[in-house]
PDB file of C-alpha atoms and ligand atoms in Angstrom:
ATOM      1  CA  UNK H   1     -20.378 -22.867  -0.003  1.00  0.00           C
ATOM      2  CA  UNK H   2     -19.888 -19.027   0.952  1.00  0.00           C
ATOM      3  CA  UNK H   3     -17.063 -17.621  -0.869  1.00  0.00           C
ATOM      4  CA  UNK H   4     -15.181 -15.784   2.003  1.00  0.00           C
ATOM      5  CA  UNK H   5     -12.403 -14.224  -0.068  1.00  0.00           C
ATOM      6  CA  UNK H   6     -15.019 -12.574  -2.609  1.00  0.00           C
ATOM      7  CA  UNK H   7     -14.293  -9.165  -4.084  1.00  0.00           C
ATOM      8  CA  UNK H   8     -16.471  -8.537  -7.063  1.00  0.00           C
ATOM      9  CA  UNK H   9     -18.549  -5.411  -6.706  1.00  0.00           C
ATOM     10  CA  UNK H  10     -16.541  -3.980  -4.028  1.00  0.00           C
ATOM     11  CA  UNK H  11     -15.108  -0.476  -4.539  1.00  0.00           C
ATOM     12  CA  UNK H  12     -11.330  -0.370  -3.913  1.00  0.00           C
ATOM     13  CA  UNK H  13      -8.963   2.629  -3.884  1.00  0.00           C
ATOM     14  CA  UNK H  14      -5.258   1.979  -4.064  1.00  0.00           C
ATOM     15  CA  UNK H  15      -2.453   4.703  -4.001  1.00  0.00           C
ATOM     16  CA  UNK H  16       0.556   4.416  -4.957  1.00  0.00           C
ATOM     17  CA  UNK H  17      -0.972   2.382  -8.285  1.00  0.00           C
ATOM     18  CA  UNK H  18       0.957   3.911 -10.670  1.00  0.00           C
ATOM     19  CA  UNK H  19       3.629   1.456 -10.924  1.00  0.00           C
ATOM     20  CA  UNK H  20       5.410  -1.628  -8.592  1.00  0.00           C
ATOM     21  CA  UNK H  21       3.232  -3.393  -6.185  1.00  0.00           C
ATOM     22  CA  UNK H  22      -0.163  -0.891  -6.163  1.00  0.00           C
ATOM     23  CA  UNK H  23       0.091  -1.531  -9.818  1.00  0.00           C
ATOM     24  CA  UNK H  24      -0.056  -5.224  -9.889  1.00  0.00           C
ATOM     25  CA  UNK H  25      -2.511  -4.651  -6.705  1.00  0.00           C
ATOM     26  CA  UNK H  26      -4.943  -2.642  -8.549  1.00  0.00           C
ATOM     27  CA  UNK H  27      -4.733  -5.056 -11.635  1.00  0.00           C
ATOM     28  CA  UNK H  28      -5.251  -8.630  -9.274  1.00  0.00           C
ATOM     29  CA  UNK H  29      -8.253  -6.849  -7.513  1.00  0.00           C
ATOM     30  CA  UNK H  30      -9.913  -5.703 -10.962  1.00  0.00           C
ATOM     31  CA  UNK H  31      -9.384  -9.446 -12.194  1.00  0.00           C
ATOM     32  CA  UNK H  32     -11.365 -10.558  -8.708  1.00  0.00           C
ATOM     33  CA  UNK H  33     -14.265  -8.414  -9.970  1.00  0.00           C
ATOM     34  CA  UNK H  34     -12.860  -5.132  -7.906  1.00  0.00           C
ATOM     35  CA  UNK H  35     -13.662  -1.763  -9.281  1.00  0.00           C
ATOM     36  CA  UNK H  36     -10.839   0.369  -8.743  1.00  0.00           C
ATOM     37  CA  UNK H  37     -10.117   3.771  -8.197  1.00  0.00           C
ATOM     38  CA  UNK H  38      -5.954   4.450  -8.647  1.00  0.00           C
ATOM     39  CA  UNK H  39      -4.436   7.318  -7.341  1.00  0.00           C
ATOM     40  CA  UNK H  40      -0.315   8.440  -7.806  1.00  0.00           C
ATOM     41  CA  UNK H  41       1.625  11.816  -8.738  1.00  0.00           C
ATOM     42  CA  UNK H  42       2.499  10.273 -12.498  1.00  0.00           C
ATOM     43  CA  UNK H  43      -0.864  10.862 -14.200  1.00  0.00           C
ATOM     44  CA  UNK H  44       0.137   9.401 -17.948  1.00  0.00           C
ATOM     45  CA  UNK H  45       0.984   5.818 -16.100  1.00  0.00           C
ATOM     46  CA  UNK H  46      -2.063   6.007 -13.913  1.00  0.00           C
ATOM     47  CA  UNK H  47      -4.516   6.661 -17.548  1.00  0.00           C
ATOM     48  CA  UNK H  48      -1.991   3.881 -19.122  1.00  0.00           C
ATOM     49  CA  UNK H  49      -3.604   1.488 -15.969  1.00  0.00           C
ATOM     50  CA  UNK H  50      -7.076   2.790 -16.504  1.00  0.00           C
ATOM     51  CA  UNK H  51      -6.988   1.948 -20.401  1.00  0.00           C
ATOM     52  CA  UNK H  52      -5.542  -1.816 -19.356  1.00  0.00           C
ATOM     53  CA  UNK H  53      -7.735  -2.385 -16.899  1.00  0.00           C
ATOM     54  CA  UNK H  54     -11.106  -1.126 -18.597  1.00  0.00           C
ATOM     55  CA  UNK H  55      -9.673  -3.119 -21.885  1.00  0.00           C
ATOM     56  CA  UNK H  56     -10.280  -6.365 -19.810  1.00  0.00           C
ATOM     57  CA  UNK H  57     -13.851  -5.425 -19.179  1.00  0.00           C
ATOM     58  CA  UNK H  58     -13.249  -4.256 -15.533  1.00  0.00           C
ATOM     59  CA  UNK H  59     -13.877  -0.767 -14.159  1.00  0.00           C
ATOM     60  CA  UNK H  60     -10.890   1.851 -13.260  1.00  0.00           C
ATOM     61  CA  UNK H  61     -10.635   5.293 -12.455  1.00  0.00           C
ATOM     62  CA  UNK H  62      -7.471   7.281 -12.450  1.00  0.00           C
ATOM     63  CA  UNK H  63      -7.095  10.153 -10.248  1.00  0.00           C
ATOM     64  CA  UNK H  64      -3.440  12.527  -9.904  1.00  0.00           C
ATOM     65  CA  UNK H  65      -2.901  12.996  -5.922  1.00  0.00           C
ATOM     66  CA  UNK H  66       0.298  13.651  -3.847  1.00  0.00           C
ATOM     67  CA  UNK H  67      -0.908  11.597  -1.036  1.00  0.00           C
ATOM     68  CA  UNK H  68       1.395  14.409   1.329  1.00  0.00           C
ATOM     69  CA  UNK H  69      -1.190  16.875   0.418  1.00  0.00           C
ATOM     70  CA  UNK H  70      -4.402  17.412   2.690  1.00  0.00           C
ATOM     71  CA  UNK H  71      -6.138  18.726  -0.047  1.00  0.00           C
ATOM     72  CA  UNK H  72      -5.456  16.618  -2.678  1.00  0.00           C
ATOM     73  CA  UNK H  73      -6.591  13.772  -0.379  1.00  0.00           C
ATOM     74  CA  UNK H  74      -9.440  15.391   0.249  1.00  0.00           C
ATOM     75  CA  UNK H  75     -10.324  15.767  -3.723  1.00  0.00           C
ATOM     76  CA  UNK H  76      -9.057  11.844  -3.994  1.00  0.00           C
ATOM     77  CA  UNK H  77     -11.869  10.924  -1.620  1.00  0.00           C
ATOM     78  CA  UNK H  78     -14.325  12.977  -3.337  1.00  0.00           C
ATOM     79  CA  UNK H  79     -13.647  11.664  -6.710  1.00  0.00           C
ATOM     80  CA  UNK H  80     -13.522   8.272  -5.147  1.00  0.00           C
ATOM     81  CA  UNK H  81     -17.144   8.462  -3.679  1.00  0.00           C
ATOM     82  CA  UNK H  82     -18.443   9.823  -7.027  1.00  0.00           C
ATOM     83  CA  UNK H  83     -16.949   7.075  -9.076  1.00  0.00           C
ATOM     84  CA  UNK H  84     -17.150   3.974  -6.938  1.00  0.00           C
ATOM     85  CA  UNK H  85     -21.016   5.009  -4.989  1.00  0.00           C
ATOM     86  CA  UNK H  86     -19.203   3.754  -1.644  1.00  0.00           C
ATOM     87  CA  UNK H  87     -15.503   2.929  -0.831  1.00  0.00           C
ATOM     88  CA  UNK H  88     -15.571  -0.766   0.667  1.00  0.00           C
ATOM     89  CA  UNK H  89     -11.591  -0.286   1.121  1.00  0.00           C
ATOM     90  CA  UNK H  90      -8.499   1.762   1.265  1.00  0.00           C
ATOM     91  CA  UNK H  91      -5.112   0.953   0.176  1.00  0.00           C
ATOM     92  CA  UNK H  92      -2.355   2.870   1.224  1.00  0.00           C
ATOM     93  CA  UNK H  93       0.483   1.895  -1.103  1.00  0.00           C
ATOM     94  CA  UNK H  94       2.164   5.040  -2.049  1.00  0.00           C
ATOM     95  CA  UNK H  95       5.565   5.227  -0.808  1.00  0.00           C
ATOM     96  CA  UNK H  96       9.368   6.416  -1.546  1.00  0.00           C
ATOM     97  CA  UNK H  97      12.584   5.651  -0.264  1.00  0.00           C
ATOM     98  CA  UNK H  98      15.320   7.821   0.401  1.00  0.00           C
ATOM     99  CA  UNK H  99      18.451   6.887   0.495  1.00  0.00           C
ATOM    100  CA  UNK H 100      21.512   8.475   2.857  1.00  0.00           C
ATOM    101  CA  UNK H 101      23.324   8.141   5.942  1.00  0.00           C
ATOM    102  CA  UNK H 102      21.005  10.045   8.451  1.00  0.00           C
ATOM    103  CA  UNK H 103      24.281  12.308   9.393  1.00  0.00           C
ATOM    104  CA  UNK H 104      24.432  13.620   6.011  1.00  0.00           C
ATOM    105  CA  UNK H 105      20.474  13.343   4.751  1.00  0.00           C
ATOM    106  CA  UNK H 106      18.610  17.234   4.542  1.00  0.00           C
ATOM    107  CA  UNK H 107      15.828  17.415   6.117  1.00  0.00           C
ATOM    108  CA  UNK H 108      14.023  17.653   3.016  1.00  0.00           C
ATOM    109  CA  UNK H 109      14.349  14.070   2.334  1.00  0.00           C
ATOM    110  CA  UNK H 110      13.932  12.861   5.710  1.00  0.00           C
ATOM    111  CA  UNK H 111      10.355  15.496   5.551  1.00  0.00           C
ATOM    112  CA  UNK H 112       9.638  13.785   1.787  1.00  0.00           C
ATOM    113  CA  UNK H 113       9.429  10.225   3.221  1.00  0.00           C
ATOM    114  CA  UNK H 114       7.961  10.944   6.298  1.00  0.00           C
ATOM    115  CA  UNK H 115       5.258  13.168   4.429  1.00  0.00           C
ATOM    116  CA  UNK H 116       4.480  10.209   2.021  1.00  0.00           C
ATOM    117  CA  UNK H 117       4.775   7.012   3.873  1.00  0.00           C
ATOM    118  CA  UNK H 118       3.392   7.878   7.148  1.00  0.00           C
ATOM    119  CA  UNK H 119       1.692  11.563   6.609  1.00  0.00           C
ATOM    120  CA  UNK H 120       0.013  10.283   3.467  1.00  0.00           C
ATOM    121  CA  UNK H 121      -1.506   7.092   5.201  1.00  0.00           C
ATOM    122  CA  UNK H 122      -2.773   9.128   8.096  1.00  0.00           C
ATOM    123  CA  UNK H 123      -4.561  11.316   5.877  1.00  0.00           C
ATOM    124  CA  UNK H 124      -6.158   9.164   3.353  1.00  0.00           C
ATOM    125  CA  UNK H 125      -7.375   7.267   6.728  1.00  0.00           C
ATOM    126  CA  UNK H 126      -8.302  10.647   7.798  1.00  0.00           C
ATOM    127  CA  UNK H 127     -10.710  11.403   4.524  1.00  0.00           C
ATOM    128  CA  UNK H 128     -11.375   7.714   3.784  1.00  0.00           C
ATOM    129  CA  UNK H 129     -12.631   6.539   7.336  1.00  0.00           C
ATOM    130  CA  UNK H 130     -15.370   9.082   7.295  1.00  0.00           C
ATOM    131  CA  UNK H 131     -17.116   7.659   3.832  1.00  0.00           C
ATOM    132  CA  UNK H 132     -17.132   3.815   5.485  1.00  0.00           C
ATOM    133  CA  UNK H 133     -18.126   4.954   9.354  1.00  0.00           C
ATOM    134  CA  UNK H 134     -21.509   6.349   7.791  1.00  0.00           C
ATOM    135  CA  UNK H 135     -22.228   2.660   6.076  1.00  0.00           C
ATOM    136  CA  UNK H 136     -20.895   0.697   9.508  1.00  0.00           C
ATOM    137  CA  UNK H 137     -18.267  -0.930   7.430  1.00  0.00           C
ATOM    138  CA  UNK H 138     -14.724  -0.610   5.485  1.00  0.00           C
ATOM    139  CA  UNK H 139     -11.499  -1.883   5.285  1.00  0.00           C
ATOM    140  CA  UNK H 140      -8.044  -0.073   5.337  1.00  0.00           C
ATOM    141  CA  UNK H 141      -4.911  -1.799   4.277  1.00  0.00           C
ATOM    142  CA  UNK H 142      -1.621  -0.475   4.908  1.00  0.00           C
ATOM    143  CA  UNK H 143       1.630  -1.208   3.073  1.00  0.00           C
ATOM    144  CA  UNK H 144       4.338  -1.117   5.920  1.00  0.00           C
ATOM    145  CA  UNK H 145       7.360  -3.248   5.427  1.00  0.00           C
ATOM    146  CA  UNK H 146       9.624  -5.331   6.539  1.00  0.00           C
ATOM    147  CA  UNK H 147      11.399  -2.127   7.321  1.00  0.00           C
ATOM    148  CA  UNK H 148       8.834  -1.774  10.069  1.00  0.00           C
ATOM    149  CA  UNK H 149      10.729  -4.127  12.414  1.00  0.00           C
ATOM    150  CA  UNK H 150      13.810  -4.591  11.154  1.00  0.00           C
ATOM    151  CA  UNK H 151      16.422  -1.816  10.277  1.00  0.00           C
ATOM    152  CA  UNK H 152      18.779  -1.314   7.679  1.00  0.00           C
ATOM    153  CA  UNK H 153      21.616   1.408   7.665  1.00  0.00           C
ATOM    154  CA  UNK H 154      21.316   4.332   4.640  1.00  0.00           C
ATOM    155  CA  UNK H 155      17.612   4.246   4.981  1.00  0.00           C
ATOM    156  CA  UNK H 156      16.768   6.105   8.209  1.00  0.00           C
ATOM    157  CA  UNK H 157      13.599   8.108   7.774  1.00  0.00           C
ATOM    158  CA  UNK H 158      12.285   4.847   5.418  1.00  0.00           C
ATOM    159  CA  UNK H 159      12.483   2.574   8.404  1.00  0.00           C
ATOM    160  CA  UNK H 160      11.078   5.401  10.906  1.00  0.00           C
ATOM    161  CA  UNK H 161       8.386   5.591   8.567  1.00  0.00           C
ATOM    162  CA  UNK H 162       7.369   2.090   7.879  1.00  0.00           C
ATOM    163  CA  UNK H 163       7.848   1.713  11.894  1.00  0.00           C
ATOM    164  CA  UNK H 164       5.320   4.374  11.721  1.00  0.00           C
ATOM    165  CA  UNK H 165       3.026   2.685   9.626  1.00  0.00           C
ATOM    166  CA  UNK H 166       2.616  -0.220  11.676  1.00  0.00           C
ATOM    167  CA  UNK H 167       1.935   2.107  15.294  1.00  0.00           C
ATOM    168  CA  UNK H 168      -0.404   3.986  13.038  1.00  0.00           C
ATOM    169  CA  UNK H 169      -1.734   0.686  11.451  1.00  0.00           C
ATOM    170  CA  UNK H 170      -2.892  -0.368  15.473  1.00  0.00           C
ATOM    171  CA  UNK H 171      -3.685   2.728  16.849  1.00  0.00           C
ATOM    172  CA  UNK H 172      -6.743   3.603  13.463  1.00  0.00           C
ATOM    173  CA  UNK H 173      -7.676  -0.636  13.801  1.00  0.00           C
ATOM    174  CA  UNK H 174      -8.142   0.936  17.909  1.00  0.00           C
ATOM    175  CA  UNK H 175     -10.275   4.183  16.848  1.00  0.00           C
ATOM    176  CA  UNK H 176     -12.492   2.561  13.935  1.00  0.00           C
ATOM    177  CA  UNK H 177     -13.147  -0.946  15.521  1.00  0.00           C
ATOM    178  CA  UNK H 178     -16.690   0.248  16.671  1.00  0.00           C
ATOM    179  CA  UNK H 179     -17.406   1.314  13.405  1.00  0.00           C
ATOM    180  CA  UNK H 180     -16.927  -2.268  12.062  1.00  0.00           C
ATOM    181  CA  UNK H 181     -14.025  -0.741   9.852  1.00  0.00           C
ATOM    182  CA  UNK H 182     -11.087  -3.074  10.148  1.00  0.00           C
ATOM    183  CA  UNK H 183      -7.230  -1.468   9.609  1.00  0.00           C
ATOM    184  CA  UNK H 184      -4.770  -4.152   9.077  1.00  0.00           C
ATOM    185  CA  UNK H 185      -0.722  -3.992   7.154  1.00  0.00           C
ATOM    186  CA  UNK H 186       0.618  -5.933   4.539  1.00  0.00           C
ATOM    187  CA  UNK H 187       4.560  -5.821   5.171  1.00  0.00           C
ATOM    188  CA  UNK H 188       6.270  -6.798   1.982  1.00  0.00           C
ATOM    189  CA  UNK H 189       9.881  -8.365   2.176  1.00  0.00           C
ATOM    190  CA  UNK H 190      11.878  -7.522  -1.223  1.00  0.00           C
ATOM    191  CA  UNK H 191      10.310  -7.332  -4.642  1.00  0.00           C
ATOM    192  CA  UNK H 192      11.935  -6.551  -7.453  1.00  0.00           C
ATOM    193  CA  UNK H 193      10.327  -3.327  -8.379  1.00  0.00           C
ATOM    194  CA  UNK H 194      11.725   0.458  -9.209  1.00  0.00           C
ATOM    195  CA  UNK H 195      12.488   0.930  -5.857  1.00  0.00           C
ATOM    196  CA  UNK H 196      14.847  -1.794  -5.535  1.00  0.00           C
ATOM    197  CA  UNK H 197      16.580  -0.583  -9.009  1.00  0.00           C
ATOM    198  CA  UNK H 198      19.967   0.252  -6.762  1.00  0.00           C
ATOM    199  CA  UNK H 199      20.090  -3.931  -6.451  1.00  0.00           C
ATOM    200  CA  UNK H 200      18.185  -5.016  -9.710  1.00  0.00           C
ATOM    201  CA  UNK H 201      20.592  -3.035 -11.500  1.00  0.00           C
ATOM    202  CA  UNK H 202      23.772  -4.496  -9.301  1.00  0.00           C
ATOM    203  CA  UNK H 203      23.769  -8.510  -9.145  1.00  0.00           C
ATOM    204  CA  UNK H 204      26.266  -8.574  -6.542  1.00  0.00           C
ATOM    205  CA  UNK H 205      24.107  -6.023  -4.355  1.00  0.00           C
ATOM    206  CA  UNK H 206      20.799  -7.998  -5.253  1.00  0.00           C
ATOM    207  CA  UNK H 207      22.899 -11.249  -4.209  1.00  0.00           C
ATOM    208  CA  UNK H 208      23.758 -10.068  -1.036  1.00  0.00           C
ATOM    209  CA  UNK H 209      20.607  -8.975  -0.475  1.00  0.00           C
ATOM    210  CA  UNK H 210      18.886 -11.920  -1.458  1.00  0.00           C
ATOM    211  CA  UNK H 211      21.219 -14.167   0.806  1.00  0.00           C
ATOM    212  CA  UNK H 212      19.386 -12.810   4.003  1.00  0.00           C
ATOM    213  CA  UNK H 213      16.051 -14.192   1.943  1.00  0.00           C
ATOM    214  CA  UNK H 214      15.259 -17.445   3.681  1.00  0.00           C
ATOM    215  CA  UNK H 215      13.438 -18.325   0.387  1.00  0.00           C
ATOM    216  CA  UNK H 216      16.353 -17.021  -1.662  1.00  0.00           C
ATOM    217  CA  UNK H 217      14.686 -14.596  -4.178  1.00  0.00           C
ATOM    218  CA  UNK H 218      13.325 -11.552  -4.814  1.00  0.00           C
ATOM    219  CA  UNK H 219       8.769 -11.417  -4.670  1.00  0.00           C
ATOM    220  CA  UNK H 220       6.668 -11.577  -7.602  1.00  0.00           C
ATOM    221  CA  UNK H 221       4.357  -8.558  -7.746  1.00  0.00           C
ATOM    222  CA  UNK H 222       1.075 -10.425  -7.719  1.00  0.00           C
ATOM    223  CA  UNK H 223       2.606 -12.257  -4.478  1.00  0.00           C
ATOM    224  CA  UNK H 224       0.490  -9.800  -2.623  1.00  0.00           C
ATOM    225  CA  UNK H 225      -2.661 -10.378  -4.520  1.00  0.00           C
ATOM    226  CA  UNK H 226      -4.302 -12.851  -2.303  1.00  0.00           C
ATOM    227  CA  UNK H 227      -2.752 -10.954   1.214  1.00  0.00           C
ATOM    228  CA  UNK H 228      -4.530  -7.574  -0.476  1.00  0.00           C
ATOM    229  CA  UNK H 229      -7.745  -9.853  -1.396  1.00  0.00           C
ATOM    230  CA  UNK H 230      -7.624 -11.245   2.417  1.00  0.00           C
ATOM    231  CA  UNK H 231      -7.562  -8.264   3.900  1.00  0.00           C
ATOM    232  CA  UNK H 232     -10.171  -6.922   1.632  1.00  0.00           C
ATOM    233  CA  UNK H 233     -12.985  -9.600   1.893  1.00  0.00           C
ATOM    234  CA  UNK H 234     -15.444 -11.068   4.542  1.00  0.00           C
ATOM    235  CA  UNK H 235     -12.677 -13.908   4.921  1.00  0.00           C
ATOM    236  CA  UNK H 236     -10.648 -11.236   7.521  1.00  0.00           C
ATOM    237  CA  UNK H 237     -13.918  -9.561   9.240  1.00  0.00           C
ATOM    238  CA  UNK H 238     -12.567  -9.927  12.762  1.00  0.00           C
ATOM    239  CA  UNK H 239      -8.902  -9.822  11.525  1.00  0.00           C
ATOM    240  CA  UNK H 240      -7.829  -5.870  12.674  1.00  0.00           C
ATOM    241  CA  UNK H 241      -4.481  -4.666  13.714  1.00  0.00           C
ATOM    242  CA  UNK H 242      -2.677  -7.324  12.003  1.00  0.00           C
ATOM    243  CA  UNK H 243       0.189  -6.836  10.057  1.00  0.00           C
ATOM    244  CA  UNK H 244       0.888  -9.753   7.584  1.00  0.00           C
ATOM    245  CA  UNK H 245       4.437 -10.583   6.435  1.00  0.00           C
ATOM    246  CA  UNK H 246       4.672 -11.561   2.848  1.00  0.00           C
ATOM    247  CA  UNK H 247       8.193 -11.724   3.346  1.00  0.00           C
ATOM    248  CA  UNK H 248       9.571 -15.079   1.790  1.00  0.00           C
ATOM    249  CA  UNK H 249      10.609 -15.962   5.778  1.00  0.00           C
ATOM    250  CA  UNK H 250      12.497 -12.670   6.306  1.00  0.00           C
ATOM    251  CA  UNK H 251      11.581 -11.533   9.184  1.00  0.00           C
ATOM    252  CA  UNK H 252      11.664 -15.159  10.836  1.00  0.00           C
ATOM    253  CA  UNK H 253      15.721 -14.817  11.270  1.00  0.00           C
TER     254      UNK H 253
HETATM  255  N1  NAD W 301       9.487  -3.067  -3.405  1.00  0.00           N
HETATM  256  C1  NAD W 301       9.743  -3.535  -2.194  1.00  0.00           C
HETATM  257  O1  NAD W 301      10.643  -4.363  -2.022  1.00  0.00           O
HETATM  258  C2  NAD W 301       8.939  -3.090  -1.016  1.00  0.00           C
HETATM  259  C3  NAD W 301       9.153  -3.724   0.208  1.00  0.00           C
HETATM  260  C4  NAD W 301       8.395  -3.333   1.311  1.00  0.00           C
HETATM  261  C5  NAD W 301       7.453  -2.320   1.194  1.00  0.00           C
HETATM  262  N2  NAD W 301       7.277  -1.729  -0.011  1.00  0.00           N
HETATM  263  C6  NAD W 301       6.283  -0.671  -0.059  1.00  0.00           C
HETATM  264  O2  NAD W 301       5.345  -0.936  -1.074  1.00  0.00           O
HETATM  265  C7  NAD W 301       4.828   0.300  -1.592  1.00  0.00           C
HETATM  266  C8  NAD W 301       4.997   0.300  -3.088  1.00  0.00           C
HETATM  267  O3  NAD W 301       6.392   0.197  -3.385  1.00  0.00           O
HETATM  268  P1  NAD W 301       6.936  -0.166  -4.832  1.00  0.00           P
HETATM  269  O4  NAD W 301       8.058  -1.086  -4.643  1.00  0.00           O
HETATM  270  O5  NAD W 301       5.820  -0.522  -5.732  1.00  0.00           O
HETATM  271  O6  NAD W 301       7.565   1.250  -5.249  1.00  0.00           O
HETATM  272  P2  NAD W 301       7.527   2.069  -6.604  1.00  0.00           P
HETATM  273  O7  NAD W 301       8.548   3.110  -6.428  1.00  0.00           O
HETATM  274  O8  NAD W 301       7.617   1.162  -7.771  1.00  0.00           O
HETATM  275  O9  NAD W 301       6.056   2.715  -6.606  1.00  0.00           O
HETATM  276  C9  NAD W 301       5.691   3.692  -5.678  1.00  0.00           C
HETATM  277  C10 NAD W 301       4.336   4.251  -6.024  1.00  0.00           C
HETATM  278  O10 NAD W 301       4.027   5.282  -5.097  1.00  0.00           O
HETATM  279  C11 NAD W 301       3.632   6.435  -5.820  1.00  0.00           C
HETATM  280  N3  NAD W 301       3.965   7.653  -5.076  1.00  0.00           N
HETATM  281  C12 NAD W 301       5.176   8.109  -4.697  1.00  0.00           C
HETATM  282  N4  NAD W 301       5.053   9.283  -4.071  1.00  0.00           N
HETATM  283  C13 NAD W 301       3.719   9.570  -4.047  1.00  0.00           C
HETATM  284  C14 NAD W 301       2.945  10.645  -3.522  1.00  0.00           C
HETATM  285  N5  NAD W 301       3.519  11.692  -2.921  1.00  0.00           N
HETATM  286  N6  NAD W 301       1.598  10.604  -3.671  1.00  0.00           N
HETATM  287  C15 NAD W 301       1.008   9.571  -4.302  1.00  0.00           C
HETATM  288  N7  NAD W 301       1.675   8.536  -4.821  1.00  0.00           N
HETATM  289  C16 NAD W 301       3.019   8.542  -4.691  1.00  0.00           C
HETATM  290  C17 NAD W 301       4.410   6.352  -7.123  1.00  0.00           C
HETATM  291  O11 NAD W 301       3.812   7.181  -8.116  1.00  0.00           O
HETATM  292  C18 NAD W 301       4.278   4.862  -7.410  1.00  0.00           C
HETATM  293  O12 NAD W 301       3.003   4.599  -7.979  1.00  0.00           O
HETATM  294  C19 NAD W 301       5.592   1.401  -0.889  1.00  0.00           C
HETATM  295  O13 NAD W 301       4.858   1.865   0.217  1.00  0.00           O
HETATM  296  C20 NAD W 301       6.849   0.689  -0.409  1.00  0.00           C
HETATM  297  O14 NAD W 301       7.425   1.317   0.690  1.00  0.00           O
HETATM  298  C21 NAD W 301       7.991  -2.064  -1.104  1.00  0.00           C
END
């Protein structure tokens, strides 16, 4: 029988990889027979990745980008199509959250999470779409959030972002259909990563928090393994515009 979820071989490139979910992404892909390229601004945790993964026998290579930077995309995608011969997909993990009431917030931070979540993700679809439109095939994967359709108070320019996400998520799957390059989101409820310290670190924060969890906890990292693998493989070929929960039933309340 044809293996529809199938990964090996493919060339993946996940921002965002230095730590939290594109971390355990870029490790669960490599296990499926991925090879990898992992972008992030921390460099040392992004060689610390490489070493792990290329221990196991897999393939990995680590590239510094500030996905808010046009030209540092554009050298991501270069290295990318040097290492991997052709990118098959595009992950667009990378992503901050700051915190603040939006009537005392600077514009700074509101312009820092904007630039990343929903600047960066147009323009690694911007450099990436070209390298799969000349082979008639790719696949781009968002990482939107919860966030996207629900709201919550002190994180203003997070939500407008990851609302973002999703309209630019539908709009690319819109402009690269013909090109047989499907765009599709993966919107993560809560997982207990460094972005979520201001809970971990707080258990009557993470309790309250967890309370509005229909499944009552927080998600395991490699929980978005197989929605990542999904969206990667032959299994989701006429899957675009889609953005899958992997909420533990949040966004069902
Ligand atoms: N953790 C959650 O509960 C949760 C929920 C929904 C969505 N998400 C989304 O998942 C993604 C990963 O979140 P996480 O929890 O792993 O966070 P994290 O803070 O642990 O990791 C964020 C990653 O993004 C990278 N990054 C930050 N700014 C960057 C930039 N300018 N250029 C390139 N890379 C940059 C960091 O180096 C790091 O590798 C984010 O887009 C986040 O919004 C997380």
């Amino acid at each position: 029988m044809k293996n529809y979820f199938d990964i090996a071989g493919k060339g993946i490139v996940i921002t965002g990889a230095s730590r939290g979910l594109g971390r355990s992404m870029a490790l669960g892909l490599a296990e499926a027979g991925a090879h990898i390229v992992a972008a992030a601004t921390n460099g040392a945790l992004l060689a610390e990745l490489e070493r792990e993964i290329e221990g196991k026998g897999q393939s990995c290579g680590a590239f510094a980008a500030d996905v808010s930077s046009e030209e540092e995309v554009e050298a991501l995608a270069a290295f990318a199509a040097r290492k991997l011969g052709q990118v098959d997909v595009l992950i667009n993990c990378a992503g901050i959250n700051r915190r603040g009431l939006l009537t005392e917030m600077s514009k700074a931070d509101w312009d820092d999470t904007i630039g990343v979540n929903l600047t960066g993700s147009f323009l690694c679809i911007k450099h990436f779409a070209p390298l799969m439109k000349s082979r008639k095939r790719g696949k781009i994967v968002n990482i939107a959030s919860i966030m996207s359709v629900a709201a919550a108070a002190m994180a203003g320019p997070y939500c407008a972002s990851k609302g973002g996400v999703q309209q630019l998520t539908r709009a690319a799957a819109l402009e690269l259909a013909a090109d047989n390059i499907q765009v599709n989101a993966i919107a993560p409820g809560y997982f207990a990563t460094e972005m979520n310290d201001k809970y971990l670190n707080d258990p009557e924060k993470a309790a309250a928090l967890l309370s509005k969890v229909p499944m009552g906890r927080w998600g395991e990292g490699d929980e978005l393994v197989g929605a990542a693998i999904y969206l990667s493989s032959d299994a989701s070929n006429f899957v675009t515009g889609h953005v899958l929960c992997v909420d533990g039933g949040y966004l069902c309340l």
